[in-house]
C-alpha cells in the first residue's frame, strides 16, 4: 500500500472514513429517537388510562386529585420528550448533512470548517437530548413519589426506605 497506481488511494479511504463517521451517528440518533418515541407512546397510553379512571371517580375524590397531578406531570414530561425527539431528528439531519458535505468535497470547493461545524452541531443537539431525557426522569420520579405517598397514606404499612 504505497499510494501508487498499484496500491489503494489512501485519500479516498480517509474520505470514506470521514463520511462514514457521521453515518454511524445517524444510526445512533435513530436509536435514540426510537426510544424517545416509545416513551412518548407509553406516556400517552398511561395518560389516557389515568384520565379515564379520573372521569369515573366522584368529584372531590382524593384519587381524582392525585390523578390530576400525575396527568399534569405526564403532560410536562410529554412536552419535554417531544422537544427531545425533535432535537434528535435535527441532530440526525446534521449528521446526514455532514456526510454529504464530506462526500461532495472533491467535486465542490467546500471549506473544511463547514462539515466540522455541522458535525459539532449534531453532537451538541444530542447533548441537549440527553439533558431533556434527564429532566423527564426527574419528573417521572415525582409522579412515582405521589403514587407512593397515596399508597402509604391509605394503608397501615409504613413506607420502605
Tab-separated table of C-alpha atoms in Angstrom, residues 82-143:
chain	number	residue	atom	x	y	z
A	82	UNK	CA	-41.395	15.858	22.251
A	83	UNK	CA	-38.698	18.563	22.237
A	84	UNK	CA	-36.043	15.878	22.743
A	85	UNK	CA	-37.242	13.817	19.791
A	86	UNK	CA	-37.325	16.935	17.590
A	87	UNK	CA	-33.721	17.655	18.586
A	88	UNK	CA	-32.722	14.017	17.923
A	89	UNK	CA	-34.110	14.245	14.386
A	90	UNK	CA	-32.398	17.619	13.895
A	91	UNK	CA	-29.125	16.042	15.031
A	92	UNK	CA	-29.723	13.182	12.599
A	93	UNK	CA	-30.186	15.710	9.798
A	94	UNK	CA	-27.000	17.487	10.865
A	95	UNK	CA	-25.015	14.241	10.598
A	96	UNK	CA	-26.522	13.498	7.168
A	97	UNK	CA	-25.501	16.984	6.011
A	98	UNK	CA	-22.004	16.357	7.399
A	99	UNK	CA	-21.694	13.152	5.355
A	100	UNK	CA	-22.965	14.860	2.224
A	101	UNK	CA	-20.541	17.746	2.660
A	102	UNK	CA	-17.591	15.372	3.013
A	103	UNK	CA	-18.675	13.312	0.027
A	104	UNK	CA	-19.135	16.434	-2.115
A	105	UNK	CA	-15.776	17.868	-1.047
A	106	UNK	CA	-13.935	16.506	-4.077
A	107	UNK	CA	-16.383	17.989	-6.560
A	108	UNK	CA	-17.101	21.264	-4.800
A	109	UNK	CA	-14.922	23.783	-3.021
A	110	UNK	CA	-16.299	23.201	0.473
A	111	UNK	CA	-14.291	24.710	3.324
A	112	UNK	CA	-13.122	22.117	5.856
A	113	UNK	CA	-14.791	24.031	8.689
A	114	UNK	CA	-18.295	23.545	7.255
A	115	UNK	CA	-18.655	19.765	7.749
A	116	UNK	CA	-16.842	20.036	11.097
A	117	UNK	CA	-19.359	22.652	12.251
A	118	UNK	CA	-22.244	20.502	11.020
A	119	UNK	CA	-20.896	17.505	12.936
A	120	UNK	CA	-20.337	19.601	16.078
A	121	UNK	CA	-23.909	20.889	15.847
A	122	UNK	CA	-25.180	17.294	15.769
A	123	UNK	CA	-23.133	16.405	18.844
A	124	UNK	CA	-24.437	19.472	20.718
A	125	UNK	CA	-28.007	18.580	19.779
A	126	UNK	CA	-27.534	15.037	21.100
A	127	UNK	CA	-26.203	16.532	24.331
A	128	UNK	CA	-29.377	18.612	24.600
A	129	UNK	CA	-31.435	15.447	24.025
A	130	UNK	CA	-29.653	13.798	26.937
A	131	UNK	CA	-30.345	16.783	29.210
A	132	UNK	CA	-34.038	16.733	28.294
A	133	UNK	CA	-34.206	12.986	28.952
A	134	UNK	CA	-32.710	13.596	32.403
A	135	UNK	CA	-35.317	16.296	33.090
A	136	UNK	CA	-38.026	13.824	32.088
A	137	UNK	CA	-36.631	11.231	34.502
A	138	UNK	CA	-36.766	13.747	37.343
A	139	UNK	CA	-40.453	14.357	36.640
A	140	UNK	CA	-41.048	10.609	36.457
A	141	UNK	CA	-39.680	10.248	39.983
A	142	UNK	CA	-42.037	12.998	41.158
A	143	UNK	CA	-45.064	11.094	39.806
